[in-house]
Coordinates of C-alpha atoms and ligand atoms in Angstrom, one line a residue:
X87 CA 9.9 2.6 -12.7
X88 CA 11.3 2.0 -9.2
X89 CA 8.3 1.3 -6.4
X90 CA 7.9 4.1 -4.5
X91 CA 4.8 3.6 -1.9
X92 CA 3.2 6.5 0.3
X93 CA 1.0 5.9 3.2
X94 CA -0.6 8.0 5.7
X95 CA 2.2 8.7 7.7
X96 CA 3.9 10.1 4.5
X97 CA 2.1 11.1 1.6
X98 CA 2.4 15.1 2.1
X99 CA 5.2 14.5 0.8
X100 CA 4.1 13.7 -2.5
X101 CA 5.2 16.8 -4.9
X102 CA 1.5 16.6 -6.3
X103 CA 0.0 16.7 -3.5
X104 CA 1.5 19.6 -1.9
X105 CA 0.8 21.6 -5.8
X106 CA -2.7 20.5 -6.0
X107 CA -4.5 19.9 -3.0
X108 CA -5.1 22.9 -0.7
X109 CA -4.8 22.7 3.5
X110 CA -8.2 21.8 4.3
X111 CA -7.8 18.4 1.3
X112 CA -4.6 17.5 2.6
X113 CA -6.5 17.4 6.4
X114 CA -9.5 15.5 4.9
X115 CA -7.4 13.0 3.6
X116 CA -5.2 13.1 7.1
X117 CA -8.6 12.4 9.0
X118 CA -10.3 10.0 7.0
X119 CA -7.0 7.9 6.8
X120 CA -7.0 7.2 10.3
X121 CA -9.9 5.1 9.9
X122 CA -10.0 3.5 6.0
X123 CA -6.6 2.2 5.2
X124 CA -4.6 4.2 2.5
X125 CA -1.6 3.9 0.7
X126 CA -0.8 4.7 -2.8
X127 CA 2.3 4.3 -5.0
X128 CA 4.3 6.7 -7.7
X129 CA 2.8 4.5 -10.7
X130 CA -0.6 5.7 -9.8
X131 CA 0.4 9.2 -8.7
X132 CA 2.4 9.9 -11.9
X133 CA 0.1 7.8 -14.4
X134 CA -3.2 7.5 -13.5
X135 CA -4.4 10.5 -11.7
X136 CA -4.9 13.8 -13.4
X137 CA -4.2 16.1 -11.0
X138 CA -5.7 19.0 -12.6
X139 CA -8.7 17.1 -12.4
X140 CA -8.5 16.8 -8.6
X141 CA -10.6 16.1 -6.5
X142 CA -13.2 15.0 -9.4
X143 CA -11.1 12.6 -11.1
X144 CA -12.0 9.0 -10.7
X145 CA -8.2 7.8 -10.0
X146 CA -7.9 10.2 -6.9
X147 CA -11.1 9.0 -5.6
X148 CA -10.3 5.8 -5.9
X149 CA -7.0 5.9 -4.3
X150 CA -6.8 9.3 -1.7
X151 CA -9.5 8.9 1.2
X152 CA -12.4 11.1 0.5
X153 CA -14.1 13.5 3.1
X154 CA -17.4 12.0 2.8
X155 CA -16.4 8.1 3.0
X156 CA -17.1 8.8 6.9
X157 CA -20.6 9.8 8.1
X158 CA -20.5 13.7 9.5
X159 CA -20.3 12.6 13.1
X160 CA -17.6 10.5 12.6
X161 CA -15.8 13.2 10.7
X162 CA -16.2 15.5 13.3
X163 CA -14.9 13.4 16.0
X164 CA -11.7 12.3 14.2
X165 CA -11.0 15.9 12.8
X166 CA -11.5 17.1 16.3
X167 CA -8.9 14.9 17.6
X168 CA -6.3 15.4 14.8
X169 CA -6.9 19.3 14.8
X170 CA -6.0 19.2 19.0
X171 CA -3.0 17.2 18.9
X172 CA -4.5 14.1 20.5
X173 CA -2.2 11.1 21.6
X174 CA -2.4 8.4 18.6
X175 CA -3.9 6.0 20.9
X176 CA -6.7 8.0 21.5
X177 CA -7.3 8.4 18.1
X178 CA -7.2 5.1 17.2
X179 CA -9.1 3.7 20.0
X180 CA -11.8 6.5 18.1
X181 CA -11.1 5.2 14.6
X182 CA -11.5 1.3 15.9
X183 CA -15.1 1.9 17.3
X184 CA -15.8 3.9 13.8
X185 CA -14.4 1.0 11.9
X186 CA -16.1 -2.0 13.9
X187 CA -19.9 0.5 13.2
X188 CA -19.2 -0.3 9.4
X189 CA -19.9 -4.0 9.2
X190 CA -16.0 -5.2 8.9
X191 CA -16.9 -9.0 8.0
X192 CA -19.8 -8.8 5.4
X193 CA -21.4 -11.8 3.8
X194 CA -20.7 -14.3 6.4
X195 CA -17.6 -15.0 5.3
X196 CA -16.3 -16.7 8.9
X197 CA -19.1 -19.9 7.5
X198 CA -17.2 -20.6 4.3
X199 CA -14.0 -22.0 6.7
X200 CA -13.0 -25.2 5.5
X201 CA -11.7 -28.3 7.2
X202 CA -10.0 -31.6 6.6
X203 CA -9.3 -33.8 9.5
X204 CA -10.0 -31.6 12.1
X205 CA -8.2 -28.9 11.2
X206 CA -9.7 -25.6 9.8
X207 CA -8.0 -24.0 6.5
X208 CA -8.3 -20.5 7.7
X209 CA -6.6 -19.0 4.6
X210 CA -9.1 -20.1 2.4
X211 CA -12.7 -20.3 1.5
X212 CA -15.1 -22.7 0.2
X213 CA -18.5 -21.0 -0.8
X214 CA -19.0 -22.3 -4.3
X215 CA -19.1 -26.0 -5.0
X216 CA -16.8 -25.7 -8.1
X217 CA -14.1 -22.6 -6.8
X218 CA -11.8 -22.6 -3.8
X219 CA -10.6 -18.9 -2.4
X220 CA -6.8 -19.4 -1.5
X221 CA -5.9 -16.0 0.7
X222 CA -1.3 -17.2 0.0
X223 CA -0.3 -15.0 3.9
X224 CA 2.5 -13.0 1.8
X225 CA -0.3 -11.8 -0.9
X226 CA -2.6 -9.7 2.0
X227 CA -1.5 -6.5 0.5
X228 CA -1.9 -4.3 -2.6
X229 CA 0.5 -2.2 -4.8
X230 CA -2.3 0.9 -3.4
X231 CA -5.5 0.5 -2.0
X232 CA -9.2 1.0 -3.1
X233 CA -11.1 3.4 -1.1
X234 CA -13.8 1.4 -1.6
X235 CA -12.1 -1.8 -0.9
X236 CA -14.4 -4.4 1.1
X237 CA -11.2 -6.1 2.6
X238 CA -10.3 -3.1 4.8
X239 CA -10.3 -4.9 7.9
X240 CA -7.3 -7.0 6.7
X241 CA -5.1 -3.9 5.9
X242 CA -5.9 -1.9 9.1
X243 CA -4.9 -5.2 11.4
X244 CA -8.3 -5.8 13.1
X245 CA -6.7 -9.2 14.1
X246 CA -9.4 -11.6 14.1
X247 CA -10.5 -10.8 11.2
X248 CA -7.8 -11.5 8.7
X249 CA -7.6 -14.4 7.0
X250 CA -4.0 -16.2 5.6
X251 CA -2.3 -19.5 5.3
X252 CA 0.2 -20.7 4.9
X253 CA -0.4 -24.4 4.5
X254 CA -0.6 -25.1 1.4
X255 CA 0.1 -28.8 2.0
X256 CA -3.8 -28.6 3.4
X257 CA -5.2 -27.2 0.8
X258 CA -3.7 -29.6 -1.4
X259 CA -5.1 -32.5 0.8
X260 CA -9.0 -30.5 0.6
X261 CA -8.4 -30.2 -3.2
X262 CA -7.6 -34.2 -3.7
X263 CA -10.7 -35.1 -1.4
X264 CA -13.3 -33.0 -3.3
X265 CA -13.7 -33.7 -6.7
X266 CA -15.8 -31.0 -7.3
X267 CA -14.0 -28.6 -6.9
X268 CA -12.1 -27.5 -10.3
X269 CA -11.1 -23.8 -9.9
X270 CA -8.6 -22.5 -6.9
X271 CA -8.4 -18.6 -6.7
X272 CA -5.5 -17.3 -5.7
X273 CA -7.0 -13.5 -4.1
X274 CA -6.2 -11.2 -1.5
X275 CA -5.2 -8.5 -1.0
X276 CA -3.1 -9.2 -4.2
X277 CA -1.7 -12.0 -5.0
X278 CA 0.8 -10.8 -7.4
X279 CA 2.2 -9.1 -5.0
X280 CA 3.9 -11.7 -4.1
X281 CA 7.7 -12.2 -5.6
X282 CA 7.8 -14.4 -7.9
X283 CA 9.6 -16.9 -5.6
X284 CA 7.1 -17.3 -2.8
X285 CA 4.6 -17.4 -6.2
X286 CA 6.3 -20.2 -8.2
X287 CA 6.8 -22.4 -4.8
X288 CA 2.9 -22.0 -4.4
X289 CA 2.0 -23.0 -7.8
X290 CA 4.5 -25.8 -7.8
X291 CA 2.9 -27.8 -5.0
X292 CA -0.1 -27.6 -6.7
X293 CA 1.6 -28.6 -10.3
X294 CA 3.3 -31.3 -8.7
X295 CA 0.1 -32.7 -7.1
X296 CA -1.7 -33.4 -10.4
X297 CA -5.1 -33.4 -9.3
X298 CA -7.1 -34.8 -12.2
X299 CA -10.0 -32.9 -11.2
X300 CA -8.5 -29.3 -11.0
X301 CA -8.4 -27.8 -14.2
X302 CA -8.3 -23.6 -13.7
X303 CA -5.9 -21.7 -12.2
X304 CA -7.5 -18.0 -11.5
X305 CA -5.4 -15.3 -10.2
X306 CA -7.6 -12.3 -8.7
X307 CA -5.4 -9.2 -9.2
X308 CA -5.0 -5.3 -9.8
X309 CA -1.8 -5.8 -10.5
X310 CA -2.1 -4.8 -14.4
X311 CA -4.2 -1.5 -12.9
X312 CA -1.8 -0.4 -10.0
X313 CA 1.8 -1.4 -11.4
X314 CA 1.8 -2.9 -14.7
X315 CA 6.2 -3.0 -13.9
X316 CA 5.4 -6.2 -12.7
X317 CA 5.7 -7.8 -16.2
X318 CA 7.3 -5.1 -17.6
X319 CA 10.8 -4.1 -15.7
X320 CA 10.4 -5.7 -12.3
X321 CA 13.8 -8.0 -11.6
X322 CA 11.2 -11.0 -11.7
X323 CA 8.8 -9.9 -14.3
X324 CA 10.0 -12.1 -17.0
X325 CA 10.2 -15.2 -15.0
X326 CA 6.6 -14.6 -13.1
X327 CA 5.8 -14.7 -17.0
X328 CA 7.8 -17.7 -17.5
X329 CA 5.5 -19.6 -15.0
X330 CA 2.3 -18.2 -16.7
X331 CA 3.6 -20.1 -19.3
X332 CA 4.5 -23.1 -17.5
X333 CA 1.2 -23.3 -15.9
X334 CA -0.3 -23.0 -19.1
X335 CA 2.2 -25.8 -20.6
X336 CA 0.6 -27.9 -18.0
X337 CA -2.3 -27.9 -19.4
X338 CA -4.4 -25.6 -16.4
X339 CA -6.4 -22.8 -17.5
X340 CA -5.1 -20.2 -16.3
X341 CA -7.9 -17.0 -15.8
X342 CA -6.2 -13.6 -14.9
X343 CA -9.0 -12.1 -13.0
X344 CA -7.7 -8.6 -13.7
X345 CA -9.1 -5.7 -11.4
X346 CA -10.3 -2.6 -13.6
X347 CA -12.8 0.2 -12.2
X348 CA -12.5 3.1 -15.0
X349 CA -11.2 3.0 -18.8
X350 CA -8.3 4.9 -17.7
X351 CA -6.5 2.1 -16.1
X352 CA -6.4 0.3 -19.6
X353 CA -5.2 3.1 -21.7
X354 CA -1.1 3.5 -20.3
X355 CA 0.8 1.9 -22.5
X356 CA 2.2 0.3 -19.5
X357 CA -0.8 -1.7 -19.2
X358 CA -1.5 -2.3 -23.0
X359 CA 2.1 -3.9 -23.1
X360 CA 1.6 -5.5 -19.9
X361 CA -1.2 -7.4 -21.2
X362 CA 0.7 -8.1 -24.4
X363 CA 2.8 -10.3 -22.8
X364 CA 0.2 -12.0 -20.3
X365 CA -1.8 -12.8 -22.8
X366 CA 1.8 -14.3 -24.8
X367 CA 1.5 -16.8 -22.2
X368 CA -1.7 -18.0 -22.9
X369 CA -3.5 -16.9 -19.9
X370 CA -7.1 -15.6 -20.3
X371 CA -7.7 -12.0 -19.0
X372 CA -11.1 -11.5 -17.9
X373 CA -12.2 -8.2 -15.9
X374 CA -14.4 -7.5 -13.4
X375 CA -15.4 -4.6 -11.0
X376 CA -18.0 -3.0 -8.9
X377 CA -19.8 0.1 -9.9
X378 CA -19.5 2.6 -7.7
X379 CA -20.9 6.6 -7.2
X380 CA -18.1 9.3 -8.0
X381 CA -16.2 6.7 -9.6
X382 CA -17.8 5.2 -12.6
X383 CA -21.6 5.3 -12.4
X384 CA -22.0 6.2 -15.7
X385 CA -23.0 4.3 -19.0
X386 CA -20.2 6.2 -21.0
X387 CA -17.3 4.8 -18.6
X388 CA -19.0 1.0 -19.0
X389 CA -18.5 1.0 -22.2
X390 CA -15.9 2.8 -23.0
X391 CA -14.3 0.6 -20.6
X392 CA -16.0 -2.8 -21.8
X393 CA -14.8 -2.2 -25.6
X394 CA -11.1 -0.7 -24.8
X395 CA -10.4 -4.0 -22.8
X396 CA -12.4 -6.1 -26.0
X397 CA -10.3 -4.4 -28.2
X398 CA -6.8 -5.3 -25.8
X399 CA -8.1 -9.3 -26.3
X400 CA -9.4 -9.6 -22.4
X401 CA -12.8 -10.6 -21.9
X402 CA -15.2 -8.8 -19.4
X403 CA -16.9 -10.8 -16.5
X404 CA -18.4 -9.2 -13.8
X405 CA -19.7 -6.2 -13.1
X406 CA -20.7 -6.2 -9.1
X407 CA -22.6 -3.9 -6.3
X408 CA -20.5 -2.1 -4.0
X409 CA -20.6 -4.3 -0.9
X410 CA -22.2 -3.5 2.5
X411 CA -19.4 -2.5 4.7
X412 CA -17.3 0.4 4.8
X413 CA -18.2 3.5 2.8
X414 CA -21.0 1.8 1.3
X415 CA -23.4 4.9 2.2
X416 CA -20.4 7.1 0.0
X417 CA -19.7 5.0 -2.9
X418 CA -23.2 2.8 -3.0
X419 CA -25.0 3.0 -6.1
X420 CA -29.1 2.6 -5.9
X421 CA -30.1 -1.2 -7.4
X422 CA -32.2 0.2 -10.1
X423 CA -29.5 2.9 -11.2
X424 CA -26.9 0.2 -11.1
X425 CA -28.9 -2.0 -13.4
X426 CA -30.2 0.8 -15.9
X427 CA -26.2 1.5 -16.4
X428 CA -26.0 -2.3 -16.9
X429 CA -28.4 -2.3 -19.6
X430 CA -27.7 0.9 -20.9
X431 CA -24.0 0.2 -21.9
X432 CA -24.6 -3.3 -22.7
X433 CA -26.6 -3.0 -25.2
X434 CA -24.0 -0.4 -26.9
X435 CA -21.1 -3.0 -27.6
X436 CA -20.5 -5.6 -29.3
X437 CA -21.5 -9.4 -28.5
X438 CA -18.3 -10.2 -28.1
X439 CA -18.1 -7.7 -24.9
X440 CA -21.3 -9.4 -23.4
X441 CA -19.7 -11.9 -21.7
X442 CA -20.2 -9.5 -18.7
X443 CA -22.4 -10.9 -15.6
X444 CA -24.2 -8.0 -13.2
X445 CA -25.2 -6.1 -11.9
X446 CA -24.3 -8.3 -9.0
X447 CA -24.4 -8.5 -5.3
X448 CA -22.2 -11.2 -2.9
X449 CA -24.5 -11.6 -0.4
X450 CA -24.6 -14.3 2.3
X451 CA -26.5 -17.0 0.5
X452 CA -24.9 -16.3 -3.4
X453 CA -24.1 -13.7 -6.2
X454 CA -27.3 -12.0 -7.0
X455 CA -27.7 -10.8 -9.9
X456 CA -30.3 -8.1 -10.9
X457 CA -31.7 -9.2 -13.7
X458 CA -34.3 -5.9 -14.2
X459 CA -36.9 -4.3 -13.1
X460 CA -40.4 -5.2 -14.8
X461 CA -44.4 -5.5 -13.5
X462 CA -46.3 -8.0 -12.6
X463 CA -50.1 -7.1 -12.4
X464 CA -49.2 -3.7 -12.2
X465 CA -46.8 -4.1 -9.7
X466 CA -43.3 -2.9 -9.7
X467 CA -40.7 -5.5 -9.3
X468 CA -37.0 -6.5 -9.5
X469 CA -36.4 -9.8 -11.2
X470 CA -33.2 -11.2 -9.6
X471 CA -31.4 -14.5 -9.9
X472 CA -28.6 -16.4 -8.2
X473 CA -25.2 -16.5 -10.4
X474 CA -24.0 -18.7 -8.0
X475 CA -25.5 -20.1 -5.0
X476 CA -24.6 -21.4 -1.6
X477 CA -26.5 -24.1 -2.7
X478 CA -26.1 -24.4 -6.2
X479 CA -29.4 -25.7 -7.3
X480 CA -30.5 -21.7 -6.4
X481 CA -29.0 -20.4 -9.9
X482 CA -30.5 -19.3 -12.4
X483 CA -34.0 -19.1 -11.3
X484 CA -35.6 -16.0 -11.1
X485 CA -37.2 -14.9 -8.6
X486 CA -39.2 -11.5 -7.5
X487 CA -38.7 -8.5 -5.1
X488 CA -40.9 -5.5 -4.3
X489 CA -39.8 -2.8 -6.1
X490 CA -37.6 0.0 -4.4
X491 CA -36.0 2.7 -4.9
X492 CA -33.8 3.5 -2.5
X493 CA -32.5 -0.1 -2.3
X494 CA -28.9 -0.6 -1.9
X495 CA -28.5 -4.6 -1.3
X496 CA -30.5 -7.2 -1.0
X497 CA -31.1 -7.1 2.5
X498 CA -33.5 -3.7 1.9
X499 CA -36.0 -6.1 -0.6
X500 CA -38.5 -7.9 0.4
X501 CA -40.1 -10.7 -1.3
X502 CA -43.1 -10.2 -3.5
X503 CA -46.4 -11.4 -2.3
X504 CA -44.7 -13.9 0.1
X505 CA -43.2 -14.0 4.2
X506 CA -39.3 -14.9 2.5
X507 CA -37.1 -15.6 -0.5
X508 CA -37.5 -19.2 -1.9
X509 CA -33.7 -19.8 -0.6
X510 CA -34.0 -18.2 3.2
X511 CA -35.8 -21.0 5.0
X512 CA -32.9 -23.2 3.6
X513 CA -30.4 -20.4 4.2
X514 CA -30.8 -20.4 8.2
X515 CA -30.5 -24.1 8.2
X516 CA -27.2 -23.6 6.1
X517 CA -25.5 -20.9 8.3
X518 CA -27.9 -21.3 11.6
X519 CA -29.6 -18.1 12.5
X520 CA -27.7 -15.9 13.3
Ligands
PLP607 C1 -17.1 -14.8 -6.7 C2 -16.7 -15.9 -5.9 C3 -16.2 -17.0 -6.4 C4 -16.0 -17.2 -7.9 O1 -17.3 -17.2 -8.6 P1 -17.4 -17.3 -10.1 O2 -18.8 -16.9 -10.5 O3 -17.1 -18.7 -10.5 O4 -16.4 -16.3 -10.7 C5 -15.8 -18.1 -5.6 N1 -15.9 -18.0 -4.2 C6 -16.4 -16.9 -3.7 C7 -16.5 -16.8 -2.2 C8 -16.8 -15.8 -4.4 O5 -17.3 -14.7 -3.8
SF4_608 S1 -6.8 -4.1 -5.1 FE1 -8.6 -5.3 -4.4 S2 -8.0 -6.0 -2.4 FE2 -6.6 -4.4 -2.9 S3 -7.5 -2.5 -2.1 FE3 -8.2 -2.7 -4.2 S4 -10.2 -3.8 -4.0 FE4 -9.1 -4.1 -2.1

């Protein structure tokens, strides 16, 4: 299959669109897209959306901007300005003050800036003692994008906020003088976006820099989800395998962090062959996604979705909250409902498939896991934990919130029986208090 992309500007275009979607969808979608980024290609629209399904099937949500991913007011205000023929500028100016309501930089993420010498890595992130986030400047796009997608900001162009580098020289240099750190993560956007060229000349700075102390690779991708051709018929597919394999040969561990939100992206048998051959190279597939309302908040998807990828030979990993920015208030799932569907599917496959971590949330101080809801004293409570901490000594100790119901993250708990969380007073003097 040859890439064929759509965007706002073009995607009435798309022969399904104008066959399914009636006027008032196709202005939806026009209105919404001026805020929340969109873009979709032919793999999706021919493969993984069943338009007769529309607009209740998962892949159009996921992919086609949906009516209710902006608040009524804000609707009303776009769609008012798209329906008179305002100038673009107006609108955007409109869009930008919608955009900058819905928390564009969540979790703190401008504290996690590394440095060495001086100089600040801004392409890359260092939250986790043992993982480094590598953002490679040619990999800050995706084959389509995720409605739900918490990097928004970087697709849309709100400058200040994006993050890239080039430099990999520095991040070298960082690597070398922290012997803690083990895993890089190559992320995004997409990494594997990238052509194999810019890729392999990445990769080989770090191979030739033999840092005794780095031993795992991760690539964090939906690659295998949103165009499988990538190691199937694209001109560099079989050499982007090739250095899988090298990699591998080097003796790095190389994790696939494969994006999947629904069963249906496993079952092409683009993607069954795709992962045929990545897993030929000896790189380990694990999965991971959020759960998220209208898209898969249901046990059935979880484990349908948990054993198919089992049964392909990847191993699931995480299953996290949708974040708090964006379309939270559209695609958020409550904290208890997200953990009953948790519970519910895992304990309906097979040990080998429990591998999976979640329900978590990446918050400011960690991952937070929900462990479950329980009583103590006949109280109501959410056990949580930290799967990993800004300070590492918080994982894995449990700790207690007050029971609610209409909780969405962690900033809507509040402690049980104390003023704060056991990590907050160390938190502030982490981060300072702002
Ligand atoms: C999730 C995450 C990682 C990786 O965490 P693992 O639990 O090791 O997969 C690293 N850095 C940041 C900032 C993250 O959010
Ligand atoms: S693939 Fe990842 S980075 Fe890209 S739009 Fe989807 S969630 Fe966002």
């Amino acid at each position: 299959m040859k890439y064929k992309s759509y965007s706002a500007r073009n995607f009435k275009e798309i022969p399904q669109v104008k066959k399914y979607l009636s006027k008032r969808e196709i202005f939806d979608i026009e209105v919404v897209s001026k805020v929340f980024p969109f873009k979709v290609n032919n793999y999706v629209i021919e493969r993984l959306i069943r338009w007769e399904e529309v607009p209740n099937d998962p892949m159009f949500r996921l992919t086609f901007p949906q009516k209710g991913m902006l608040l009524p007011e804000d609707y009303e205000k776009i769609a008012f300005l798209v329906e008179k023929g305002k100038n673009p500028e107006l609108i955007r100016e409109e869009a930008n003050k919608i955009r900058l309501k819905l928390n564009p930089h969540p979790a703190g993420q401008k504290y996690n800036v590394p440095q060495i010498r001086g100089k600040k890595l801004t392409g890359a992130q260092h939250k986790y003692r043992e993982t480094i986030l590598f953002f490679p400047s040619q990999g800050q796009t995706c084959h389509a994008y995720c409605t739900f997608c918490f990097r928004w900001p970087q697709f849309v162009g709100i400058k200040e906020l994006k993050f890239a580098m080039k430099e990999i020289e520095l991040l070298i240099e960082y690597i070398k003088e922290h012997p803690e750190i083990t895993d890089v993560l190559f992320t995004g956007g997409d990494p594997m976006i990238m052509s194999h060229k810019v890729f392999r000349s990445y990769i080989e700075k770090i191979l030739k820099a033999d840092i005794p102390h780095l031993k795992t690779i991760r690539i964090g991708t939906k690659v295998l989800s949103y165009w499988p051709y990538k190691f199937l018929t694209d001109s560099d597919a079989a050499e982007t395998l090739n250095l899988f394999k090298t990699i591998v040969d080097a003796g790095y561990n190389l994790a696939f962090m494969a994006h999947f939100n629904h069963f249906r992206e496993c079952e092409t048998p683009e993607v069954r062959e795709a992962t045929k051959r990545i897993r030929a190279t000896g790189a380990i597939i694990r999965t991971q996604s959020p759960i998220l309302r209208y898209i898969n908040n249901s046990v059935d998807v979880w484990k349908k979705m948990w054993s198919l990828q089992v049964e392909m030979g990847m191993v699931p990993y995480y299953m996290f909250v949708v974040r708090d920015t964006g379309a939270q208030h559209y695609f958020g799932v409550f904290l208890h409902k997200a953990w009953e569907i948790f519970r519910d599917a895992y304990r309906q496959i097979s040990g080998i498939a429990r591998t999976v971590k979640g329900p978590s949330m990446s918050a400011t101080p960690g991952k937070i896991r929900v462990l479950g809801v329980s009583e103590i004293s006949g109280k109501k409570v959410f056990v949580l934990d930290f799967l990993q901490g800004r300070n590492p000594e918080w994982v894995g100790r449990p700790f207690f919130a007050k029971y609610n119901e209409k909780a969405f993250w962690i900033d809507e708990l509040e402690p049980l029986d104390k003023e704060s969380f056991f990590f907050e007073k160390e938190m502030e003097a982490l981060v300072g208090n702002t």
